[in-house]
Short mmCIF file of C-alpha atoms and ligand atoms in Angstrom, two decimals:
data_model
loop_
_atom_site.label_atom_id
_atom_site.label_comp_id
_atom_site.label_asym_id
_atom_site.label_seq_id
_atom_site.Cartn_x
_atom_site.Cartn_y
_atom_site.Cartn_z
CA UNK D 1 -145.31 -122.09 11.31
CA UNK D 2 -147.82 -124.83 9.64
CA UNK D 3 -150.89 -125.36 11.30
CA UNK D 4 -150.44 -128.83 10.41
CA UNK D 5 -149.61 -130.92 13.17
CA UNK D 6 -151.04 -134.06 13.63
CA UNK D 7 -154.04 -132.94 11.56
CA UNK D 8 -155.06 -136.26 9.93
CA UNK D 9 -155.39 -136.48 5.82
CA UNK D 10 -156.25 -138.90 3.55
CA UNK D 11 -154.26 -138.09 0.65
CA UNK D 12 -156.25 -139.81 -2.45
CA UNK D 13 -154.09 -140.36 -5.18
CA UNK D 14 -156.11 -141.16 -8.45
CA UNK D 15 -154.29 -142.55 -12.13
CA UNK D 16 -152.65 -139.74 -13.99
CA UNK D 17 -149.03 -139.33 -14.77
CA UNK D 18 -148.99 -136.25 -12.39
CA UNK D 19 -149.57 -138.99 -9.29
CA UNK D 20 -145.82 -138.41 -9.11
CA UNK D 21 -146.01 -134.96 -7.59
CA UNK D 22 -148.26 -136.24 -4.54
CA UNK D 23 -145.16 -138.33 -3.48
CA UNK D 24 -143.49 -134.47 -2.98
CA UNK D 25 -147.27 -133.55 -1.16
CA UNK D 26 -146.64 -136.53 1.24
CA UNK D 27 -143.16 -135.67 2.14
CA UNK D 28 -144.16 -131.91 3.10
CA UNK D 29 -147.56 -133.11 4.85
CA UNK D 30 -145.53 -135.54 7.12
CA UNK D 31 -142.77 -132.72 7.51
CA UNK D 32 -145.00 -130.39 8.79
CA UNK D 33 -146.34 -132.72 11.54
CA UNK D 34 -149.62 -134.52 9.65
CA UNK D 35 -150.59 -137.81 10.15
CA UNK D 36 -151.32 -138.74 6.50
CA UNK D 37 -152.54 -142.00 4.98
CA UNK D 38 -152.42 -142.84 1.57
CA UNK D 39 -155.09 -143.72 -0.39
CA UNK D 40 -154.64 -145.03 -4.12
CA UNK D 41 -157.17 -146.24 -7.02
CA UNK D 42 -155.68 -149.15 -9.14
CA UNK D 43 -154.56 -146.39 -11.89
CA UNK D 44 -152.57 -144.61 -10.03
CA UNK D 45 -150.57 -147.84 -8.77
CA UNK D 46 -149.87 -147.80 -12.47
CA UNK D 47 -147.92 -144.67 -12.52
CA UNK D 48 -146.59 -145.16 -8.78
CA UNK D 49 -145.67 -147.80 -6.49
CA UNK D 50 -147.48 -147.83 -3.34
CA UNK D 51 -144.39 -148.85 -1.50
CA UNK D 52 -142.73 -144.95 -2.42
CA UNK D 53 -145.98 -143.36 0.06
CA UNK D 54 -145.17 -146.12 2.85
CA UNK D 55 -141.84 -145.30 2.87
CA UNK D 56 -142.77 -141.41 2.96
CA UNK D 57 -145.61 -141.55 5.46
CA UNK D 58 -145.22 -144.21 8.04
CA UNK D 59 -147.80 -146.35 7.35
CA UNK D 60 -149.30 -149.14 4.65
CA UNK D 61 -150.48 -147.59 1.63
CA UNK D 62 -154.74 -148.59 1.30
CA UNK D 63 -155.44 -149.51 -1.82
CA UNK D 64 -158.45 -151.90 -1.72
CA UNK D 65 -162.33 -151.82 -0.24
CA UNK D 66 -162.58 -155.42 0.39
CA UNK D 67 -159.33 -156.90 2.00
CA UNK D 68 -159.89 -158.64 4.79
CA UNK D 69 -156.67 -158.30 5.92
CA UNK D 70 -156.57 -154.48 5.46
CA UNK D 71 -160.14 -154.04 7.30
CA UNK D 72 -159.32 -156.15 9.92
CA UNK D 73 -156.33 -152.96 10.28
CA UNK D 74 -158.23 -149.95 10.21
CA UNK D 75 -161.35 -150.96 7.87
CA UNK D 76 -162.67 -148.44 5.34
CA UNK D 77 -165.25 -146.92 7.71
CA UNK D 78 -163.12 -146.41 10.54
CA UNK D 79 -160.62 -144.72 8.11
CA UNK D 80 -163.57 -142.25 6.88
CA UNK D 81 -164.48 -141.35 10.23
CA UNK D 82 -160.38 -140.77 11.37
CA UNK D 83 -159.98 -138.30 8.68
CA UNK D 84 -160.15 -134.24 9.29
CA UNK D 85 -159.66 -134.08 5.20
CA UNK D 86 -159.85 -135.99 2.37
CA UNK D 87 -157.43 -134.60 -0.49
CA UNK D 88 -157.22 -136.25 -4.12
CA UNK D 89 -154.59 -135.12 -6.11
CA UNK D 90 -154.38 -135.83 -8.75
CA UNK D 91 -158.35 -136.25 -9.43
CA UNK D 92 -158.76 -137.84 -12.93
CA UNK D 93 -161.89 -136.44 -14.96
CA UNK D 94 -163.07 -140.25 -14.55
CA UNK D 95 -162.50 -140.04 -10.96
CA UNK D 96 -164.75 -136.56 -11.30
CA UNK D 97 -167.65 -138.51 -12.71
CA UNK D 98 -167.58 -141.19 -10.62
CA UNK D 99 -167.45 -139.00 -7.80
CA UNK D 100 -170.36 -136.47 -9.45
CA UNK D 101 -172.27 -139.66 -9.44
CA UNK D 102 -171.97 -140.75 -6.38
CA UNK D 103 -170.38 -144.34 -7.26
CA UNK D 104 -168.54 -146.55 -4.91
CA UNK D 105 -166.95 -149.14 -6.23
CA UNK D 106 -163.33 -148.64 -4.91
CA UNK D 107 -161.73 -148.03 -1.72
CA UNK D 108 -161.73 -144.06 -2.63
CA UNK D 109 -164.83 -143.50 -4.08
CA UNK D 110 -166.14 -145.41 -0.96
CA UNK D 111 -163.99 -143.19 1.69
CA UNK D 112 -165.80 -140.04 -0.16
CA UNK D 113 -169.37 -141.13 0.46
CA UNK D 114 -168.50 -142.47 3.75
CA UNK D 115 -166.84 -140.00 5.30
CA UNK D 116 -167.75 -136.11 7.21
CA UNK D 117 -164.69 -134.60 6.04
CA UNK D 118 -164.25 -131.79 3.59
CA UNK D 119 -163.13 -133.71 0.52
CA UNK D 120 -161.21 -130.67 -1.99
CA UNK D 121 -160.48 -132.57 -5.47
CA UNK D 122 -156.84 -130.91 -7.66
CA UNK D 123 -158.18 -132.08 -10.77
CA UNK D 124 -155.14 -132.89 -13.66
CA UNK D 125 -155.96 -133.91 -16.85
CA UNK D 126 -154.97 -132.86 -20.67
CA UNK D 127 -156.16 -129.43 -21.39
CA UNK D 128 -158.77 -130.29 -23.69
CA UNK D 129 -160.57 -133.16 -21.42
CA UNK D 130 -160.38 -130.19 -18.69
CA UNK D 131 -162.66 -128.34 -21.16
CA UNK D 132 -165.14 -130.68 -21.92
CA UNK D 133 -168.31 -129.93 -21.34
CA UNK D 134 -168.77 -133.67 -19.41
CA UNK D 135 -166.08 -132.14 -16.91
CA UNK D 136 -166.77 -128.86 -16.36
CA UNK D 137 -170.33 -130.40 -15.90
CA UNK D 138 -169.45 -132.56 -13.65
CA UNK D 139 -167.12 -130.11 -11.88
CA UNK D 140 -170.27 -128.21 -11.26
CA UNK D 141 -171.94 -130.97 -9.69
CA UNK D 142 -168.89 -131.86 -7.31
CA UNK D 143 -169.18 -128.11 -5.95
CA UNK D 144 -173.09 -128.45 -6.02
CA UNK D 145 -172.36 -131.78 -3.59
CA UNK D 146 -170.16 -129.79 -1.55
CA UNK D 147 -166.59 -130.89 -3.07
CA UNK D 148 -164.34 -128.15 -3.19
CA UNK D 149 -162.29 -127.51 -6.35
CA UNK D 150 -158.30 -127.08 -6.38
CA UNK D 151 -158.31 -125.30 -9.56
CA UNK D 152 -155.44 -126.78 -12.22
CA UNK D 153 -152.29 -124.84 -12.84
CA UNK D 154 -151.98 -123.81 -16.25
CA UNK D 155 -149.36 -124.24 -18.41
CA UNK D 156 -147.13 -127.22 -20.92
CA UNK D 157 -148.91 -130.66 -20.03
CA UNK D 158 -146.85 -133.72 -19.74
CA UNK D 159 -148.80 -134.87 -23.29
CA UNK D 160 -146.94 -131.16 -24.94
CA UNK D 161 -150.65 -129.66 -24.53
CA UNK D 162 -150.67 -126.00 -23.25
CA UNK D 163 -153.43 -124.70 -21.25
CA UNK D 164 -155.19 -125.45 -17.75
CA UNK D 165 -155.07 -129.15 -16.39
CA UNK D 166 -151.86 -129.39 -14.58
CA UNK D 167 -151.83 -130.65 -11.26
CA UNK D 168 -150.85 -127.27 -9.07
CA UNK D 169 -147.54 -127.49 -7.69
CA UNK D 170 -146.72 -129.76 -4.37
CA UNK D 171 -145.66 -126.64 -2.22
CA UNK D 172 -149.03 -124.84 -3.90
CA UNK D 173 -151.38 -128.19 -2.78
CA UNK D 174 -149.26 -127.80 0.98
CA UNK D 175 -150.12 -124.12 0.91
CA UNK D 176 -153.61 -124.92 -0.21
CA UNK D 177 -154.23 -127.39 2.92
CA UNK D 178 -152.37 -125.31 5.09
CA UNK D 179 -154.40 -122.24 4.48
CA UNK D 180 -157.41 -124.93 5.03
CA UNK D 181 -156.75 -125.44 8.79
CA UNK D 182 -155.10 -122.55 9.72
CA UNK D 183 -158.57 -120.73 8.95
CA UNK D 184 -160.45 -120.34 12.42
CA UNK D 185 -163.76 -121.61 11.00
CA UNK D 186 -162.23 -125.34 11.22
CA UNK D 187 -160.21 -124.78 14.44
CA UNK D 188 -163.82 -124.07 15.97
CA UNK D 189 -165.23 -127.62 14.51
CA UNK D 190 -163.47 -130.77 14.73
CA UNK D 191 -159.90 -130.69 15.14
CA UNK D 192 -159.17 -130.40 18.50
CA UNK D 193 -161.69 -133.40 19.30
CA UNK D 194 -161.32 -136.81 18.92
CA UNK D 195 -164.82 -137.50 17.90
CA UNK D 196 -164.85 -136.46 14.23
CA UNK D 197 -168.00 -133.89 13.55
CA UNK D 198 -169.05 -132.25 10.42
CA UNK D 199 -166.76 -129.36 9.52
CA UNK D 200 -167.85 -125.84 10.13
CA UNK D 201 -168.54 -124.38 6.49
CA UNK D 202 -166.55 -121.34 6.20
CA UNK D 203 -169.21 -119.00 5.94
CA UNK D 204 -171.26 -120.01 8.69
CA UNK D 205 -172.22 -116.92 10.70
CA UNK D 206 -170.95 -114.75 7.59
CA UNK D 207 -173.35 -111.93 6.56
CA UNK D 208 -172.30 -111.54 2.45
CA UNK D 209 -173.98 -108.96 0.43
CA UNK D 210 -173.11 -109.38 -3.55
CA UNK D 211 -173.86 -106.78 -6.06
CA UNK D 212 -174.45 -108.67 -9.59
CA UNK D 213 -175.49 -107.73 -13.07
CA UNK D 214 -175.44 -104.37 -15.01
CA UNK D 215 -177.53 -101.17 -13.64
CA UNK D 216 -179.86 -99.50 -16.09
CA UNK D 217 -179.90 -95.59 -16.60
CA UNK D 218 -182.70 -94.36 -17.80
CA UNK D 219 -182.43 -91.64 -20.80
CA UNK D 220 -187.08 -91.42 -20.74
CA UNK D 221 -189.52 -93.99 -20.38
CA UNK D 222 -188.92 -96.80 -23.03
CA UNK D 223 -184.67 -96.02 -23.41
CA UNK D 224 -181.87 -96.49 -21.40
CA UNK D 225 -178.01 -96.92 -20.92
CA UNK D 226 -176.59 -100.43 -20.27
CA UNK D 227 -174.05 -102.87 -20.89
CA UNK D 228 -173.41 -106.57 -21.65
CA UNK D 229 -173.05 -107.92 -17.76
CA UNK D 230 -175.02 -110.87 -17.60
CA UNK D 231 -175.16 -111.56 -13.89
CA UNK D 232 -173.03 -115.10 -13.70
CA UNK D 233 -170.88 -114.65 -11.73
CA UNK D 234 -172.22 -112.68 -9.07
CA UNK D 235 -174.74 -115.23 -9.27
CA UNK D 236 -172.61 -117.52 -8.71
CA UNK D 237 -170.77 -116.23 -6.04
CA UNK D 238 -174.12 -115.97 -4.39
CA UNK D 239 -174.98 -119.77 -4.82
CA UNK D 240 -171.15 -120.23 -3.57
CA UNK D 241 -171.31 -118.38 -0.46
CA UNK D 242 -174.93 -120.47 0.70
CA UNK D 243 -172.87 -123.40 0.14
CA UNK D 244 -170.64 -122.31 2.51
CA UNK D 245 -173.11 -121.65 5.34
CA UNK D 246 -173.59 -117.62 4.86
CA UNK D 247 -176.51 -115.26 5.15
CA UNK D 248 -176.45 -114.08 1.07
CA UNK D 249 -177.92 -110.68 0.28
CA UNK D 250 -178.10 -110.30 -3.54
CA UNK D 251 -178.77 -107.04 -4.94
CA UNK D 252 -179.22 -107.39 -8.76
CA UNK D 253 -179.72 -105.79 -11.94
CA UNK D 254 -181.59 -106.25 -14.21
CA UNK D 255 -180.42 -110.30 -15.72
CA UNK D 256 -182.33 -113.61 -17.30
CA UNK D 257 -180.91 -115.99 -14.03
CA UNK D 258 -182.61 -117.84 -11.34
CA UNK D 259 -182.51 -116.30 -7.93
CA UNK D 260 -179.97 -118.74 -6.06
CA UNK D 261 -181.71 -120.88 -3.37
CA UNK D 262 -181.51 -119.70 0.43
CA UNK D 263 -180.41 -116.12 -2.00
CA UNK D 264 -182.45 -113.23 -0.80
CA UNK D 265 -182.62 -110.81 -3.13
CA UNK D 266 -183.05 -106.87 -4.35
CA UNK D 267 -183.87 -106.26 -7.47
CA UNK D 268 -182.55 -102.74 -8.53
CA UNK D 269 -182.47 -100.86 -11.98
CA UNK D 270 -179.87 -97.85 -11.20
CA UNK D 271 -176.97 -96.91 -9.86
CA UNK D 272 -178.55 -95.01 -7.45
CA UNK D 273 -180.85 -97.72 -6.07
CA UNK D 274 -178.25 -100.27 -5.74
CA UNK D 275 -176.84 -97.41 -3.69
CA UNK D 276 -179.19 -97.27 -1.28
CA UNK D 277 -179.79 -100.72 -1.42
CA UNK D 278 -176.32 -101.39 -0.05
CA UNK D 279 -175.83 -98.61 2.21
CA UNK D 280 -179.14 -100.05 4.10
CA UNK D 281 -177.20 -103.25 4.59
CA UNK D 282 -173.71 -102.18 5.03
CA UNK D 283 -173.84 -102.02 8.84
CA UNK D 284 -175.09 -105.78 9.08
CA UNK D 285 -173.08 -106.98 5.62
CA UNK D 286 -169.19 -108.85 7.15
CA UNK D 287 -168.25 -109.47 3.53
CA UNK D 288 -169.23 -106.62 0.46
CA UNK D 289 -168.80 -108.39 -3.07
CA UNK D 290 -169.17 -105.64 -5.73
CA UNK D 291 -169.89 -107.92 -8.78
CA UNK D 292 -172.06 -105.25 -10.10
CA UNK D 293 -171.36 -103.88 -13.39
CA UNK D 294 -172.24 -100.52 -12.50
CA UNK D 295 -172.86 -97.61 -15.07
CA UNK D 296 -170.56 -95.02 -14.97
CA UNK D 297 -172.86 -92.03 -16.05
CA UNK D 298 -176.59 -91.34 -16.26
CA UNK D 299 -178.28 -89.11 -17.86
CA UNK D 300 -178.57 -85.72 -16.01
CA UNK D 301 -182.14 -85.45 -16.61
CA UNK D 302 -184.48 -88.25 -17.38
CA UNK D 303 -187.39 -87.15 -20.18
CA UNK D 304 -190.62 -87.51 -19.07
CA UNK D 305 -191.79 -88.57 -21.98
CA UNK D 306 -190.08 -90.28 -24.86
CA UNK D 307 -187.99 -88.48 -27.02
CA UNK D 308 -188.80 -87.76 -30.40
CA UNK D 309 -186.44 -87.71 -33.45
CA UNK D 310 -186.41 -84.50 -34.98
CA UNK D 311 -186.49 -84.32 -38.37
CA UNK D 312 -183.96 -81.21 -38.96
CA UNK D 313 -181.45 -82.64 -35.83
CA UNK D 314 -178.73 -85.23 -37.18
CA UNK D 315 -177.20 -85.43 -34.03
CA UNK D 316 -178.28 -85.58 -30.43
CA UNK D 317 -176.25 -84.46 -27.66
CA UNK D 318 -176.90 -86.21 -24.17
CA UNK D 319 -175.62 -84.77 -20.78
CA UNK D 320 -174.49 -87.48 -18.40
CA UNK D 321 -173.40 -87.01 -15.00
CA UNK D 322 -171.17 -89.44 -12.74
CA UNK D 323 -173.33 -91.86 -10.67
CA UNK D 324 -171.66 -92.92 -7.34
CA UNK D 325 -169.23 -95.45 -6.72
CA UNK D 326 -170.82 -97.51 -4.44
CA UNK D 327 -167.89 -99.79 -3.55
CA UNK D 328 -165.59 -96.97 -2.83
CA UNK D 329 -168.53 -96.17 -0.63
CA UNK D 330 -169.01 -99.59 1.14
CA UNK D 331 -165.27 -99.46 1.60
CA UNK D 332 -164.94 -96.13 2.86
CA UNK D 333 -162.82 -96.32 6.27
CA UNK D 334 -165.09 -95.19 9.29
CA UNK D 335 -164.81 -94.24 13.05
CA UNK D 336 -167.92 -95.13 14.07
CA UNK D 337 -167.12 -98.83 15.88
CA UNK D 338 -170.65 -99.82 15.64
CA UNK D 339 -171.17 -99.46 11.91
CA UNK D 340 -167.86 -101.27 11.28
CA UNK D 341 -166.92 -101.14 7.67
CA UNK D 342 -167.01 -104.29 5.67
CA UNK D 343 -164.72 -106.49 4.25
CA UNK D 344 -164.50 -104.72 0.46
CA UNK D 345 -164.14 -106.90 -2.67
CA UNK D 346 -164.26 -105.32 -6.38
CA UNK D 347 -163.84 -107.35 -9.43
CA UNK D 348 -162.15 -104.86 -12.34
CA UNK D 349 -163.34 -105.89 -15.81
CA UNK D 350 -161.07 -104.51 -18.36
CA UNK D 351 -159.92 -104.66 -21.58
CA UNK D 352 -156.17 -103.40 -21.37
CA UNK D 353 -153.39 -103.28 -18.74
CA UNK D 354 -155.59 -105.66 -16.31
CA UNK D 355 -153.38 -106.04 -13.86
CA UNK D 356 -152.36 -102.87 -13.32
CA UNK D 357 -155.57 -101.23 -13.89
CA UNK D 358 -157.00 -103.76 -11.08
CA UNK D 359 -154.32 -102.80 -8.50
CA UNK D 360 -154.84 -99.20 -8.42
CA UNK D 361 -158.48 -99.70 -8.17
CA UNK D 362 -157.34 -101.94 -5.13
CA UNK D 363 -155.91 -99.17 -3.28
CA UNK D 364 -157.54 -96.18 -4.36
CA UNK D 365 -161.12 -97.87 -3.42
CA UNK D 366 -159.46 -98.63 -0.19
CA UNK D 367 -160.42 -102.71 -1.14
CA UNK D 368 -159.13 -105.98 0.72
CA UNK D 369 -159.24 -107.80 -2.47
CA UNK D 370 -159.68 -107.32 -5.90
CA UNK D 371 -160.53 -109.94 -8.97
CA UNK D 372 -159.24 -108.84 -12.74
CA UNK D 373 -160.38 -110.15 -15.51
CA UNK D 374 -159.70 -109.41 -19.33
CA UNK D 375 -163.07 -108.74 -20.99
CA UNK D 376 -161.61 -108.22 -24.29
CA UNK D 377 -161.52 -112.02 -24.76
CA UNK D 378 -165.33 -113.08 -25.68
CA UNK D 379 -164.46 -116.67 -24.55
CA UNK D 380 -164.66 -115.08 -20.72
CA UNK D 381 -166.06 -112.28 -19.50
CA UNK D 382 -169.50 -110.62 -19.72
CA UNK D 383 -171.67 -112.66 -21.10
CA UNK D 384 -169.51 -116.07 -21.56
CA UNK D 385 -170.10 -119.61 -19.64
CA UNK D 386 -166.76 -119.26 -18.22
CA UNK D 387 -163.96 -117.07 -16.89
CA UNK D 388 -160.36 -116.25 -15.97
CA UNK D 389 -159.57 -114.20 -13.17
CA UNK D 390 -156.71 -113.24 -10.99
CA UNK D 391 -157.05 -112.42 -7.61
CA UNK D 392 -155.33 -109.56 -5.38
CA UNK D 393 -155.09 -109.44 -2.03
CA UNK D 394 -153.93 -106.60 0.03
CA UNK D 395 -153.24 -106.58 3.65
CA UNK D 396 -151.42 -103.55 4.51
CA UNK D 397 -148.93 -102.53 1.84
CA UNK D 398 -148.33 -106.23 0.37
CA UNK D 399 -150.51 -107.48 -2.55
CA UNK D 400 -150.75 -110.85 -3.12
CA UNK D 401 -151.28 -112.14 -6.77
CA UNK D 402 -153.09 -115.58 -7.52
CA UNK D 403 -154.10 -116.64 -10.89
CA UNK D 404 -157.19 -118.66 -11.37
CA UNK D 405 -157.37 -120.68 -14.92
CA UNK D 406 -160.16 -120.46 -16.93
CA UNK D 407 -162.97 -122.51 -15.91
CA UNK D 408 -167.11 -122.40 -15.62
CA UNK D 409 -168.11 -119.45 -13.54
CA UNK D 410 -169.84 -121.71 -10.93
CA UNK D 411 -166.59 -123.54 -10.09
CA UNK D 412 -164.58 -119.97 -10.27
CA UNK D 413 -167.28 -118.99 -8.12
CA UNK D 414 -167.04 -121.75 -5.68
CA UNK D 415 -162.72 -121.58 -5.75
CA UNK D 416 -162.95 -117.50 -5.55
CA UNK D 417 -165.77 -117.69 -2.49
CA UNK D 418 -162.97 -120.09 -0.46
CA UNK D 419 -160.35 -118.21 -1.15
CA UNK D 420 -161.39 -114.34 -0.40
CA UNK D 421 -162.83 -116.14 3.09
CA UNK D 422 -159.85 -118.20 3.94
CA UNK D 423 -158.15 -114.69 3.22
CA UNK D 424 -161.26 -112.69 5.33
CA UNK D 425 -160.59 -115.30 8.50
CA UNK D 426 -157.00 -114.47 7.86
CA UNK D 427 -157.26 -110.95 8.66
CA UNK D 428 -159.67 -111.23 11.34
CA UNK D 429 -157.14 -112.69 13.20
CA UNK D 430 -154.41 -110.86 12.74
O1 C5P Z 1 -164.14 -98.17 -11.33
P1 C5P Z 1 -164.66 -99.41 -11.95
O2 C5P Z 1 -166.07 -99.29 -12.46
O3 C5P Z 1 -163.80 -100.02 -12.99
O4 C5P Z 1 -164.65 -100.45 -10.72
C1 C5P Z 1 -165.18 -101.72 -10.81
C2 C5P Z 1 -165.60 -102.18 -9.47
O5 C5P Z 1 -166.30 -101.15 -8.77
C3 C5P Z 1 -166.60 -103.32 -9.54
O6 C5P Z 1 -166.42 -104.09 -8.38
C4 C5P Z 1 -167.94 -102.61 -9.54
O7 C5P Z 1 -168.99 -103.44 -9.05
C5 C5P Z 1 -167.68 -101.45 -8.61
N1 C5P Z 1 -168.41 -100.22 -8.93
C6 C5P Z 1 -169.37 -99.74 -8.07
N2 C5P Z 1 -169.99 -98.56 -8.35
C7 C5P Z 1 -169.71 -97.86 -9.46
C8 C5P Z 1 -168.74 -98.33 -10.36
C9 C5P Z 1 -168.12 -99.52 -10.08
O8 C5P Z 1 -169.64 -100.39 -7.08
N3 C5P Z 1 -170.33 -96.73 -9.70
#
């Protein structure tokens, strides 16, 4: 069963050649029970006719701010205010900087500004105008304004381009806004009134705690052992899940970043202190993101003072001993029903057999959901801009597999955030 009926949608529909594929979104929105009007910039009239999305959804197609006959029908305010969602898809990078912008000067543009409804953009361009810096800028921005992010399918692009940029599948876009007001967070808000409110962000009430950046172990005083995590995207998860409306508990290593606004924040240096750190806020923490990339081993004893090379030893032999793993700690099932134990997520950073690396650690840390990414390629990964991820989900025995294409760790941030809580609300219901 969709939770879609007679939620109302404004399905924006900007000029690419993929503007063919919403005609497929309509017909399964009005299907499953939605009242859906159709929104289109002059582009997309280009690719296709208006008349195909009156036919599919009832009603005249709006296609211009300043019709007199059209705002004498329902005029572009009233439209704004009817909507429970805005949806653009396809969302042209021009449409992306005229939204980042905040210009006006057409009917959907306009409807953006004007309107209290969660407007989520399914970008579709050419690969390469996907990866421009301009775009991923201004994808930043949109999530900064509080747009949310369909992130492109990848794949063979209409031009014979391969890569991300495709407009996601119809029945993925139906899923998408199904999985949008199905999650309780909404039901609580606006829907069931007739007076259109803000929407409930979907963390609001949420307690997140995020690990982030690499732990340092000391070997003495001025030397220890490390690795290459820079702290994005824990970072960005962080700035993701304020956006959202949660209390954010960061708990970092040592990194070069900006503490997120509304972020509150523990700085660590070890294994051991991010430990404690996090088992101090695991019985007020709803949501545990390990971003952390924790070291494995520390030395067994730390020097006192630092070590001096000796001038008959060619080789030094260090001792290390396993530190703890503190998300198969925060995830560790427990009986006590006031210290209930957290929603677990791990991210698994490897360099071979991701996938199946990532879904043991899913079960055998006892995790809800896991994100895998391939840190052998230095164009994501530690370090990098951007990043690639897929994301498992486990309830029960099933695991649920969902790609994310590559894109700028604050918009993976922002798309990973709405996903692992549309999955948390999930599960809280069932
Ligand atoms: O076992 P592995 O280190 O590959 O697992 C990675 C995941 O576990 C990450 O989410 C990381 O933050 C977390 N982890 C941890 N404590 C450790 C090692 C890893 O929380 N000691």
């Amino acid at each position: 069963m969709t939770g879609l009926i007679n939620k109302r949608i404004i399905l924006g529909i900007s000029g690419g050649i993929a503007a063919y594929k919403s005609a497929f979104l309509a017909r399964l929105l009005v299907k499953a029970g939605a009242k859906v009007n159709v929104v289109m910039t002059q582009g997309a009239q280009a690719f296709i006719q208006p008349l195909t999305f009156q036919a599919l959804t009832g009603h005249p197609v709006h296609t211009h701010l300043l019709n007199p006959e059209a705002e004498a029908g329902m005029g572009h305010i009233e439209l704004a205010r009817w909507a429970e969602l805005i949806i653009i898809a396809p969302t042209t990078a021009d449409l992306m900087a005229r939204l980042a912008t905040g210009h006006a000067g057409d009917l959907l543009t306009t409807l953006c500004l004007a309107s209290k409804a969660p407007v989520h953009l399914a970008p579709a361009m050419n690969q390469a105008m996907w990866q421009h810096p301009a775009t991923q800028r201004n994808a930043q921005l949109l999530t900064e304004l509080g747009y949310t992010l369909i992130p492109p399918a990848e794949g063979e692009q209409a031009c014979g381009d391969v890569g991300a940029g495709r407009l996601p599948e119809p029945e993925t876009l139906f899923s998408w806004i199904d999985s949008f007001f199905k999650s309780s967070f909404f039901k609580n808000s606006f829907v069931e009134s007739n007076q259109p409110e803000p929407a409930k962000k979907l963390g609001e009430g949420l307690r997140i705690t995020i690990t982030a950046g690499p732990t340092q172990e000391p070997l003495d005083p001025v030397r220890y052992l490390s690795n290459h995590s820079s702290g994005k995207m824990g970072y960005a998860l962080a700035a993701a899940a304020v956006e959202q409306g949660a209390t954010v508990k960061l708990i970092s290593g040592p990194v070069n970043l900006a503490i997120p606004d509304g972020v509150h924040c523990t700085h660590i240096t070890t294994a051991a202190q991010m430990l404690e750190a996090c088992e101090k806020l695991r019985s007020t923490t709803d949501v545990f993101i390990a971003c952390a990339a924790v070291a494995d081993y520390r030395a067994e004893a730390v020097a006192d003072q630092k070590m001096k090379k000796q001038a008959n030893q060619d080789e030094l032999i260090l001792k290390l001993v396993k530190n703890p793993d503190i998300l198969a700690t925060m995830a560790q099932a427990t009986v006590d029903t006031h210290k209930p134990r957290p929603f677990c997520v791990g991210f698994a950073a490897e360099t071979q057999q991701v996938e199946d690396y990532a879904q043991d650690k899913l079960v055998r840390k006892n995790l809800d959901a896991i994100v895998a990414n391939d840190v052998s390629d230095s164009s994501i990964g530690f370090g990098s801009d951007e990043n690639r991820v897929i994301l498992f989900t486990r309830a029960g025995e099933c695991i649920h597999r969902d790609p994310l294409p590559q894109s700028s760790k604050g918009v993976l941030g922002q798309q990973l955030l709405f996903k692992l809580l549309v999955f948390y609300k999930e599960q809280q219901k069932s």
